[in-house]
Coordinates of C-alpha atoms in Angstrom, one line a residue:
Chain A
X82 CA 110.9 130.2 110.1
X83 CA 109.5 129.5 106.8
X84 CA 105.9 129.0 106.3
X85 CA 105.4 125.2 106.6
X86 CA 103.3 123.3 104.4
X87 CA 101.4 120.3 106.2
X88 CA 102.1 116.8 104.3
X89 CA 99.1 116.7 102.8
X90 CA 99.0 120.3 101.3
X91 CA 102.5 119.8 100.0
X92 CA 101.8 116.3 98.5
X93 CA 98.5 117.7 96.8
X94 CA 100.5 120.4 95.3
X95 CA 103.2 118.2 94.1
X96 CA 100.7 115.8 92.6
X97 CA 98.6 118.3 90.9
X98 CA 101.9 119.5 89.0
X99 CA 102.7 115.7 88.2
X100 CA 99.3 114.7 86.9
X101 CA 99.4 117.6 84.9
X102 CA 102.6 117.4 83.5
X103 CA 101.1 114.1 82.0
X104 CA 98.3 116.0 80.2
X105 CA 95.8 115.0 82.8
X106 CA 93.4 118.2 83.3
X107 CA 91.6 119.4 86.5
X108 CA 88.2 117.9 87.1
X109 CA 85.9 119.8 89.9
X110 CA 83.1 117.8 91.2
X111 CA 80.7 119.8 93.6
X112 CA 79.7 118.3 97.2
X113 CA 76.5 116.8 96.2
X114 CA 75.3 114.1 94.2
X115 CA 71.9 112.3 93.5
X116 CA 71.7 109.7 95.7
X117 CA 70.4 107.4 93.1
X118 CA 73.5 107.1 91.7
X119 CA 75.2 105.4 95.0
X120 CA 71.9 103.2 95.6
X121 CA 72.3 101.5 92.2
X122 CA 76.3 101.3 93.1
X123 CA 76.2 100.4 96.7
X124 CA 78.9 97.9 96.4
X125 CA 81.6 99.9 94.4
X126 CA 81.7 102.1 97.8
X127 CA 83.9 100.9 100.8
X128 CA 81.1 101.6 103.1
X129 CA 77.4 101.8 102.1
X130 CA 76.3 104.4 104.6
X131 CA 75.8 107.4 102.8
X132 CA 74.9 111.2 104.3
X133 CA 71.6 112.0 102.7
X134 CA 69.5 115.2 102.6
X135 CA 66.3 116.4 100.8
X136 CA 66.6 118.9 98.3
X137 CA 64.3 121.6 98.0
X138 CA 62.4 119.9 95.3
X139 CA 62.2 116.9 97.4
X140 CA 64.8 115.1 95.4
X141 CA 67.3 113.1 97.8
X142 CA 70.7 114.1 97.3
X143 CA 74.1 112.9 99.0
X144 CA 77.1 114.2 100.1
X145 CA 79.5 112.6 97.9
X146 CA 81.2 109.4 99.4
X147 CA 83.1 108.9 96.0
X148 CA 84.5 111.1 93.0
X149 CA 84.7 108.1 90.6
X150 CA 80.8 107.4 90.1
X151 CA 80.5 111.1 89.4
X152 CA 83.0 111.5 86.9
X153 CA 81.9 108.4 84.9
X154 CA 78.4 109.7 85.1
X155 CA 79.5 112.8 83.3
X156 CA 81.6 110.6 80.7
X157 CA 80.0 110.5 77.4
X158 CA 81.1 107.0 76.9
X159 CA 82.2 107.7 73.0
X160 CA 85.7 107.0 71.9
X161 CA 87.1 110.4 73.1
X162 CA 90.0 109.6 75.7
X163 CA 89.7 111.5 78.8
X164 CA 92.3 111.8 81.5
X165 CA 91.3 113.9 84.6
X166 CA 92.6 114.6 88.2
X167 CA 90.8 116.0 90.9
X168 CA 91.2 117.0 94.6
X169 CA 87.9 116.7 96.6
X170 CA 86.5 115.9 99.9
X171 CA 84.5 113.1 100.6
X172 CA 81.9 112.0 103.3
X173 CA 81.9 108.8 104.1
X174 CA 82.6 106.2 107.5
X175 CA 86.2 105.3 107.2
X176 CA 86.7 101.3 107.4
X177 CA 87.0 100.3 111.4
X178 CA 85.2 104.0 112.1
X179 CA 82.2 104.6 113.3
X180 CA 81.0 108.0 112.3
X181 CA 81.3 110.0 108.8
X182 CA 84.3 112.0 108.4
X183 CA 85.2 114.5 105.6
X184 CA 88.3 112.8 103.7
X185 CA 90.6 114.7 101.2
X186 CA 91.5 112.7 98.1
X187 CA 93.2 113.5 95.2
X188 CA 93.3 111.1 92.3
X189 CA 93.2 110.5 88.5
X190 CA 91.0 108.7 86.3
X191 CA 92.1 107.5 82.8
X192 CA 88.6 106.7 80.6
X193 CA 88.3 105.4 77.3
X194 CA 91.1 103.2 75.4
X195 CA 93.1 101.7 78.2
X196 CA 96.3 99.8 76.9
X197 CA 99.3 98.6 77.8
X198 CA 101.1 102.0 77.5
X199 CA 98.1 103.5 79.5
X200 CA 98.4 100.9 82.3
X201 CA 102.3 101.7 82.5
X202 CA 101.5 105.3 82.8
X203 CA 98.7 105.2 85.7
X204 CA 100.8 102.6 87.5
X205 CA 103.9 104.8 86.8
X206 CA 101.9 107.7 88.2
X207 CA 100.8 106.1 91.4
X208 CA 104.1 104.9 92.3
X209 CA 105.6 108.2 91.3
X210 CA 102.9 109.4 93.6
X211 CA 103.8 107.2 96.7
X212 CA 107.5 108.7 96.1
X213 CA 106.1 112.3 96.5
X214 CA 104.7 111.1 100.2
X215 CA 107.4 109.3 101.5
X216 CA 110.8 107.5 100.6
X217 CA 110.1 104.2 102.3
X218 CA 106.9 103.1 100.1
X219 CA 105.6 99.9 98.3
X220 CA 103.3 99.9 95.4
X221 CA 101.7 96.3 95.4
X222 CA 100.1 95.2 91.9
X223 CA 97.9 92.4 91.0
X224 CA 95.4 91.5 88.5
X225 CA 91.9 90.4 88.9
X226 CA 92.0 88.2 86.0
X227 CA 94.7 85.7 87.5
X228 CA 92.3 84.6 90.3
X229 CA 89.0 85.2 88.1
X230 CA 90.5 82.9 85.3
X231 CA 91.4 80.1 87.7
X232 CA 88.0 80.0 89.6
X233 CA 86.0 80.4 86.3
X234 CA 88.0 77.2 84.6
X235 CA 87.2 75.4 87.7
X236 CA 83.6 76.4 87.5
X237 CA 83.5 77.8 91.3
X238 CA 80.1 78.7 92.2
X239 CA 79.9 83.0 92.6
X240 CA 79.1 82.3 96.5
X241 CA 82.2 80.2 96.8
X242 CA 84.6 82.4 94.4
X243 CA 83.6 85.6 96.5
X244 CA 84.4 83.5 100.0
X245 CA 87.8 82.6 98.2
X246 CA 88.2 86.2 97.1
X247 CA 87.9 87.3 100.6
X248 CA 90.2 84.8 102.0
X249 CA 93.0 86.0 99.5
X250 CA 92.5 89.5 100.6
X251 CA 92.9 88.1 104.2
X252 CA 96.6 86.2 103.0
X253 CA 94.5 83.3 104.7
X254 CA 95.9 79.9 103.2
X255 CA 93.8 77.8 105.9
X256 CA 90.8 79.5 104.9
X257 CA 91.5 79.0 101.1
X258 CA 92.4 75.4 101.6
X259 CA 89.2 74.9 103.5
X260 CA 86.8 76.4 100.9
X261 CA 88.6 74.4 98.1
X262 CA 87.8 71.3 100.1
X263 CA 84.3 72.6 100.1
X264 CA 84.2 73.3 96.5
X265 CA 85.3 69.6 96.1
X266 CA 88.4 70.9 94.2
X267 CA 91.4 68.7 93.5
X268 CA 94.5 68.2 95.7
X269 CA 96.4 69.7 92.9
X270 CA 93.8 72.8 92.8
X271 CA 94.0 73.4 96.6
X272 CA 97.9 73.3 96.4
X273 CA 97.6 76.0 93.4
X274 CA 95.3 78.4 95.2
X275 CA 97.1 78.2 98.6
X276 CA 100.5 78.7 96.8
X277 CA 99.0 81.9 95.4
X278 CA 97.2 83.1 98.3
X279 CA 100.4 83.4 100.2
X280 CA 102.7 84.3 97.4
X281 CA 104.1 88.0 97.5
X282 CA 107.2 90.0 97.5
X283 CA 109.2 92.1 94.7
X284 CA 107.7 92.1 91.2
X285 CA 110.9 90.9 89.6
X286 CA 111.2 87.9 91.7
X287 CA 107.4 87.0 92.3
X288 CA 106.0 87.4 88.7
X289 CA 108.4 84.7 87.2
X290 CA 107.2 82.4 90.2
X291 CA 103.6 83.4 89.3
X292 CA 104.3 82.4 85.7
X293 CA 105.8 78.9 86.3
X294 CA 102.5 78.1 88.0
X295 CA 100.0 75.7 85.8
X296 CA 97.6 78.4 85.3
X297 CA 94.8 78.0 82.9
X298 CA 94.5 80.3 79.7
X299 CA 92.7 83.1 80.9
X300 CA 94.7 83.1 84.5
X301 CA 98.0 83.0 82.3
X302 CA 97.1 85.9 80.1
X303 CA 96.4 88.1 83.2
X304 CA 99.8 87.3 84.8
X305 CA 101.4 87.8 81.2
X306 CA 99.6 91.3 81.1
X307 CA 100.9 92.2 84.8
X308 CA 104.1 91.2 83.8
X309 CA 104.4 93.2 80.8
X310 CA 103.1 96.3 82.4
X311 CA 105.5 95.9 85.1
X312 CA 108.5 95.6 82.5
X313 CA 107.0 99.2 80.9
X314 CA 107.0 100.6 84.5
X315 CA 110.8 99.7 84.5
X316 CA 111.5 101.8 81.3
X317 CA 110.0 104.9 83.2
X318 CA 112.3 104.6 86.3
X319 CA 113.0 102.2 89.3
X320 CA 110.2 102.0 91.4
X321 CA 109.5 99.8 94.4
X322 CA 107.0 97.3 93.2
X323 CA 105.5 94.0 94.9
X324 CA 103.4 91.7 93.0
X325 CA 101.0 90.5 95.5
X326 CA 97.6 88.5 95.0
X327 CA 95.9 89.6 98.0
X328 CA 95.1 92.9 96.4
X329 CA 91.4 92.0 95.4
X330 CA 88.2 93.9 94.9
X331 CA 84.7 93.2 93.9
X332 CA 84.7 91.7 90.3
X333 CA 81.2 93.4 89.8
X334 CA 83.1 96.4 89.1
X335 CA 86.8 95.8 88.6
X336 CA 88.7 93.8 86.3
X337 CA 92.3 93.6 85.0
X338 CA 95.3 95.3 86.9
X339 CA 94.7 96.1 90.5
X340 CA 97.0 97.9 93.0
X341 CA 97.5 99.6 96.5
X342 CA 100.2 102.0 97.9
X343 CA 101.7 102.0 101.7
X344 CA 104.1 104.1 103.0
X345 CA 106.1 103.7 106.0
X346 CA 104.6 105.2 109.2
X347 CA 101.1 104.9 108.1
X348 CA 98.9 101.9 109.0
X349 CA 96.4 101.9 106.0
X350 CA 96.9 101.9 102.3
X351 CA 97.5 105.5 101.3
X352 CA 96.6 104.8 97.4
X353 CA 94.4 102.8 95.8
X354 CA 93.3 102.1 92.4
X355 CA 92.7 99.5 89.2
X356 CA 91.0 98.8 86.1
X357 CA 87.2 99.3 86.5
X358 CA 85.7 98.4 82.8
X359 CA 82.7 96.4 84.6
X360 CA 81.8 99.9 86.5
X361 CA 82.1 101.6 83.4
X362 CA 79.9 99.4 81.7
X363 CA 77.3 98.6 84.5
X364 CA 76.7 102.3 84.4
X365 CA 76.1 102.1 80.4
X366 CA 79.3 103.4 79.0
X367 CA 81.5 101.8 76.5
X368 CA 85.1 101.7 76.7
X369 CA 87.6 100.9 79.7
X370 CA 89.1 102.8 82.6
X371 CA 91.5 102.8 84.9
X372 CA 92.4 105.3 87.9
X373 CA 93.3 105.7 91.5
X374 CA 93.0 107.5 94.5
X375 CA 95.5 109.1 97.2
X376 CA 94.1 109.4 100.7
X377 CA 95.5 112.7 101.5
X378 CA 93.9 112.7 104.9
X379 CA 95.7 109.8 106.1
X380 CA 99.0 111.7 105.7
X381 CA 98.4 113.6 108.7
X382 CA 99.6 110.9 110.7
X383 CA 103.2 111.5 109.0
X384 CA 104.2 114.8 110.9
X385 CA 105.9 114.5 114.2
X386 CA 105.0 117.6 115.8
X387 CA 106.7 116.8 118.8
X388 CA 109.0 119.9 119.9
X389 CA 107.8 122.2 116.7
X390 CA 107.2 125.7 117.2
X391 CA 104.5 127.4 115.4
X392 CA 106.3 130.7 115.8
X393 CA 109.7 132.2 116.4
X394 CA 108.6 135.0 119.0
X395 CA 105.6 135.5 121.1
X396 CA 105.3 139.2 121.5
X397 CA 103.5 140.3 124.2
X398 CA 102.6 144.0 125.1
X399 CA 100.6 145.4 128.6
X400 CA 97.7 147.5 129.2
X401 CA 99.2 150.7 128.7
X402 CA 101.8 150.0 125.9
X403 CA 101.9 152.3 122.7
X404 CA 100.3 150.0 119.6
X405 CA 102.7 151.9 117.6
X406 CA 105.7 150.7 119.4
X407 CA 104.6 147.1 119.2
X408 CA 103.8 147.7 115.4
X409 CA 107.4 149.0 115.3
X410 CA 108.9 145.8 116.8
X411 CA 106.8 143.5 114.7
X412 CA 108.0 145.3 111.7
X413 CA 111.9 144.5 113.3
X414 CA 111.2 140.9 113.8
X415 CA 109.5 140.2 110.7
X416 CA 112.9 142.2 108.7
X417 CA 114.8 139.7 110.6
X418 CA 112.7 136.8 108.8
X419 CA 110.8 135.7 112.0
X420 CA 107.4 134.9 112.5
X421 CA 105.5 136.7 115.1
X422 CA 102.6 136.0 117.3
X423 CA 101.4 139.2 119.1
X424 CA 98.9 139.3 122.1
X425 CA 98.3 141.3 125.3
X426 CA 100.2 139.6 128.2
X427 CA 98.7 136.0 129.2
X428 CA 99.1 132.6 128.5
X429 CA 99.2 131.6 124.5
X430 CA 98.0 128.4 123.5
X431 CA 100.9 128.2 120.4
X432 CA 104.4 127.1 121.2
X433 CA 107.1 129.7 120.1
X434 CA 110.5 129.5 120.2
X435 CA 111.2 132.8 122.1
X436 CA 109.0 135.4 124.3
X437 CA 109.5 138.8 124.6
X438 CA 107.7 141.8 126.3
X439 CA 107.1 145.3 124.4
X440 CA 107.4 148.2 126.9
X441 CA 106.8 151.7 126.5
Chain B
X123 CA 111.1 104.1 111.9
X124 CA 111.1 101.6 115.0
X125 CA 112.1 98.3 114.1
X126 CA 111.0 96.7 116.8
X127 CA 108.2 94.0 116.2
X128 CA 104.9 95.4 118.2
X129 CA 102.9 92.3 119.1
X130 CA 99.4 92.3 120.9
X131 CA 98.3 89.3 123.1
X132 CA 94.8 88.8 124.2
X133 CA 94.9 89.1 127.9
X134 CA 94.1 86.1 129.9
X135 CA 94.6 82.0 129.7
X136 CA 94.7 82.0 125.9
X137 CA 97.0 85.0 125.8
X138 CA 99.5 82.8 128.2
X139 CA 99.3 80.0 126.1
X140 CA 100.2 81.6 123.1
X141 CA 102.9 83.6 124.6
X142 CA 104.5 80.0 125.4
X143 CA 104.4 79.3 121.9
X144 CA 105.9 82.7 120.8
X145 CA 108.6 82.1 123.7
X146 CA 109.2 78.4 122.2
X147 CA 109.7 79.9 118.8
X148 CA 112.4 82.5 120.1
X149 CA 110.7 85.6 120.6
X150 CA 110.8 85.2 124.5
X151 CA 110.5 88.3 126.8
X152 CA 111.3 87.4 130.7
X153 CA 110.0 90.5 131.8
X154 CA 106.1 89.1 130.8
X155 CA 106.6 86.3 133.3
X156 CA 107.0 88.6 136.2
X157 CA 104.3 89.1 138.5
X158 CA 103.1 92.8 138.0
X159 CA 100.6 95.2 136.5
X160 CA 103.0 96.3 133.4
X161 CA 101.0 96.3 130.2
X162 CA 103.9 96.6 127.9
X163 CA 107.1 94.2 127.7
X164 CA 110.1 94.7 125.4
X165 CA 113.0 92.4 124.9
X166 CA 115.5 94.6 122.7
X167 CA 117.9 92.1 122.0
X168 CA 115.0 90.0 120.4
X169 CA 113.3 92.8 118.9
X170 CA 109.9 92.3 120.0
X171 CA 107.5 94.4 122.1
X172 CA 104.4 92.6 123.9
X173 CA 101.4 94.0 125.1
X174 CA 98.5 92.6 126.8
X175 CA 95.1 93.9 125.1
X176 CA 91.3 92.7 125.8
X177 CA 90.7 90.3 123.4
X178 CA 88.2 91.9 121.7
X179 CA 90.7 94.8 121.4
X180 CA 93.5 92.9 119.7
X181 CA 92.1 93.2 116.0
X182 CA 92.0 97.1 116.4
X183 CA 95.2 97.5 117.9
X184 CA 96.6 95.5 114.4
X185 CA 93.9 97.3 112.2
X186 CA 95.0 100.3 113.4
X187 CA 98.6 99.9 113.4
X188 CA 99.6 100.3 117.0
X189 CA 100.6 96.6 117.0
X190 CA 102.4 94.9 113.9
X191 CA 100.8 91.7 114.3
X192 CA 98.6 90.2 117.3
X193 CA 96.6 87.3 118.0
X194 CA 92.8 87.1 118.0
X195 CA 89.8 84.3 118.1
X196 CA 88.4 83.7 114.5
X197 CA 84.8 84.9 116.5
X198 CA 86.2 88.4 116.8
X199 CA 87.6 88.4 113.1
X200 CA 84.2 87.3 111.9
X201 CA 82.0 89.9 113.9
X202 CA 84.3 93.1 113.2
X203 CA 85.9 91.8 109.9
X204 CA 89.0 94.0 110.4
X205 CA 91.2 94.7 107.5
X206 CA 94.1 92.6 108.4
X207 CA 96.0 89.7 107.3
X208 CA 95.1 86.3 108.8
X209 CA 98.2 84.4 108.6
X210 CA 97.9 81.3 110.4
X211 CA 95.5 79.0 112.7
X212 CA 97.3 78.8 115.8
X213 CA 94.6 75.7 116.8
X214 CA 94.8 77.2 120.4
X215 CA 91.3 78.0 122.2
X216 CA 89.2 75.6 120.1
X217 CA 85.7 76.0 120.3
X218 CA 82.4 76.7 118.0
X219 CA 80.2 79.5 117.5
X220 CA 77.0 77.7 118.0
X221 CA 73.4 78.7 117.8
X222 CA 72.0 77.0 121.3
X223 CA 68.4 76.9 122.7
X224 CA 66.6 74.2 124.7
X225 CA 66.8 71.0 123.7
X226 CA 64.7 69.9 121.3
X227 CA 63.8 73.3 120.3
X228 CA 61.5 73.7 117.2
X229 CA 61.7 77.1 115.2
X230 CA 58.3 78.6 114.7
X231 CA 58.5 79.6 111.0
X232 CA 55.2 81.7 111.6
X233 CA 57.2 84.2 113.9
X234 CA 59.9 86.3 114.0
X235 CA 63.1 84.3 115.8
X236 CA 64.5 86.6 118.4
X237 CA 68.2 85.8 119.0
X238 CA 70.1 86.9 122.0
X239 CA 73.6 87.2 121.2
X240 CA 77.1 88.9 121.6
X241 CA 78.0 88.4 118.0
X242 CA 75.2 90.6 116.0
X243 CA 77.0 90.9 112.9
X244 CA 77.8 86.8 112.9
X245 CA 74.3 86.1 113.8
X246 CA 72.7 88.5 111.1
X247 CA 74.8 86.7 108.5
X248 CA 74.0 83.6 109.4
X249 CA 70.1 83.8 109.5
X250 CA 70.4 86.2 106.2
X251 CA 71.9 83.4 104.5
X252 CA 68.9 81.3 105.6
X253 CA 66.2 83.9 104.9
X254 CA 65.1 83.9 108.2
X255 CA 63.6 87.1 109.8
X256 CA 65.1 87.5 113.4
X257 CA 65.0 90.0 115.7
X258 CA 68.8 90.6 117.2
X259 CA 68.9 91.2 120.8
X260 CA 72.5 92.4 121.9
X261 CA 73.9 91.4 125.2
X262 CA 77.2 91.5 127.0
X263 CA 77.3 88.3 128.8
X264 CA 75.1 85.5 130.5
X265 CA 74.0 85.0 127.3
X266 CA 72.4 81.8 128.3
X267 CA 70.1 83.5 130.8
X268 CA 67.9 85.3 127.5
X269 CA 66.4 81.6 126.6
X270 CA 65.6 80.9 130.2
X271 CA 63.8 83.9 131.0
X272 CA 61.8 84.2 127.7
X273 CA 64.2 86.9 126.6
X274 CA 64.9 85.3 123.4
X275 CA 64.1 81.8 121.6
X276 CA 68.0 81.0 120.7
X277 CA 71.4 82.3 121.4
X278 CA 74.4 82.6 119.2
X279 CA 77.6 82.0 121.3
X280 CA 81.1 80.4 121.7
X281 CA 80.4 76.9 123.1
X282 CA 83.5 75.5 124.6
X283 CA 82.6 72.1 126.7
X284 CA 79.0 73.0 126.5
X285 CA 78.5 72.4 130.4
X286 CA 76.9 75.7 131.1
X287 CA 74.4 75.1 128.2
X288 CA 73.9 71.7 129.9
X289 CA 73.5 72.8 133.5
X290 CA 70.8 75.2 132.1
X291 CA 68.9 72.9 130.2
X292 CA 70.3 74.1 126.9
X293 CA 72.0 72.6 124.1
X294 CA 73.9 73.5 120.8
X295 CA 71.6 73.3 118.0
X296 CA 73.6 74.1 115.1
X297 CA 77.1 75.0 114.3
X298 CA 77.7 78.4 113.0
X299 CA 81.5 78.2 112.5
X300 CA 84.5 76.6 114.2
X301 CA 86.5 79.0 116.4
X302 CA 90.3 79.1 116.9
X303 CA 93.3 81.8 117.6
X304 CA 94.4 83.3 114.6
X305 CA 97.9 85.2 114.1
X306 CA 97.2 88.6 112.3
X307 CA 99.2 91.1 110.9
X308 CA 98.7 94.9 109.8
X309 CA 98.5 94.9 106.2
X310 CA 100.6 98.3 105.9
X311 CA 103.2 97.0 108.6
X312 CA 103.4 93.6 107.0
X313 CA 104.9 95.4 103.6
X314 CA 107.8 96.9 105.5
X315 CA 108.3 93.8 107.8
X316 CA 107.3 91.1 106.1
X317 CA 110.6 89.3 106.3
X318 CA 110.7 89.4 110.1
X319 CA 107.0 88.4 110.2
X320 CA 107.2 85.6 107.8
X321 CA 110.3 84.2 109.8
X322 CA 108.1 84.4 112.8
X323 CA 105.3 82.6 110.8
X324 CA 107.3 80.0 109.9
X325 CA 108.6 79.1 113.1
X326 CA 105.4 79.3 115.0
X327 CA 103.7 77.2 112.1
X328 CA 106.9 74.8 112.6
X329 CA 106.1 74.4 116.0
X330 CA 102.6 73.6 115.4
X331 CA 103.1 70.9 113.0
X332 CA 105.7 69.3 115.6
X333 CA 102.9 69.3 118.1
X334 CA 100.8 67.5 115.7
X335 CA 103.3 65.1 115.0
X336 CA 103.1 66.0 111.1

């Protein structure tokens, strides 16, 4: 029996190699960060509850709920291109949960100039990350500019625009229609918004449908950028990519391309990312940024432990047994390539393929 | 991976109505009609497995992927805001989420308003949008009792016919939001079962439009 890696460990190791092979360098962050960083960017976090403590100098500190904010804080904001990857634990309340959890995540950030190639490379690395996790995966992509372009062209007030974005996130056409009516939009606008809301499927089929719609200039430019990135992605290889406008996020932080990854067998996204120039700029840095995180903690659901043995042989010995005889037998079993759990006679809490007793 | 579509239905009258619609749409499971205490029913031929869940838990089963799709009231979706797709308004179990209190109730703006409710998040958002300071009193049932015995000034609750309110001298004061049953789907499952889920959704929508005479 060979020592086996848990899915999260295997994926983490493979992704490290993948990101490094494209010139991304390791970025290490500590577990603590000044609480103020999160207080100023509360809405960027998926949950605003944060574990805090007072440092010995009285400064309020937090156990990091997020890595991206710390990386940006450390970024110079000059014209130097920064491409980094990380594997860290973060501490937050998962969506739908009711207590803090330690969550392992890996990811990468690309800060500086984000052009078409950069977006394509990041999207390719996201797709290849998903391929590493499972054969059956979907990378769904969207572009914030399509919806924001439409909303701005129709001068939709911010509060209503926020509600429309939420309804898009729910793929909720009846709510979108209702909100369009509340906003006094025309039947034509209502039809356009509800068509976009349910639009989703393989990128090569969906994007032409999207481009055929009567989009305003800003929305069309965004849709064309999304199509261009997807075309570039094809140059890197064949990936299962779906265009889906239900991928939305906070417009205060995100702009441009957004994406999310799913694998069959896990009920939540295992990857999410996008372009977040607005966050960078809010934190006083110039330039652009794009990145993603892979939620390694989610991967524990992928393993089926039913019927799996944790060691080949359970080797038991009695009270009067000679320890040298036990050691000799352990050596023999190890030489046969077997894994051995050794303990005095009694019940073992692990599952072993066979049980053997040393006498003498 | 298992290709059976797992469907969580809310226990009770609404669930039975919903199942009737699913059956009419071609997703029947005869075992479900048998009088017994089973919780899970499968029709392998149709590729569906139903299970009855407490109405407030349906969204949890779907959000966590134990069910691919399910039917939940809009009240539950607004209160817990699960991360699910809300694909269709089934138009069943129609009612209103209301602020209710004594008929002719006048809000005394010099005091914090005491609000009894099973839906603290909905109530909090409703009053926060109006900048009205409130004291939420979280209840689990018989909410109408709260203003009668002086526990609260008003309640935020579901109103169907308004009969219980009327019989206790209370009345709906404001409508917070209309409520009805919604077809919801797990976002990850939808990615891998979109064909089946879209087909089911289209069949249900077709039947609903037929009923409305559209």
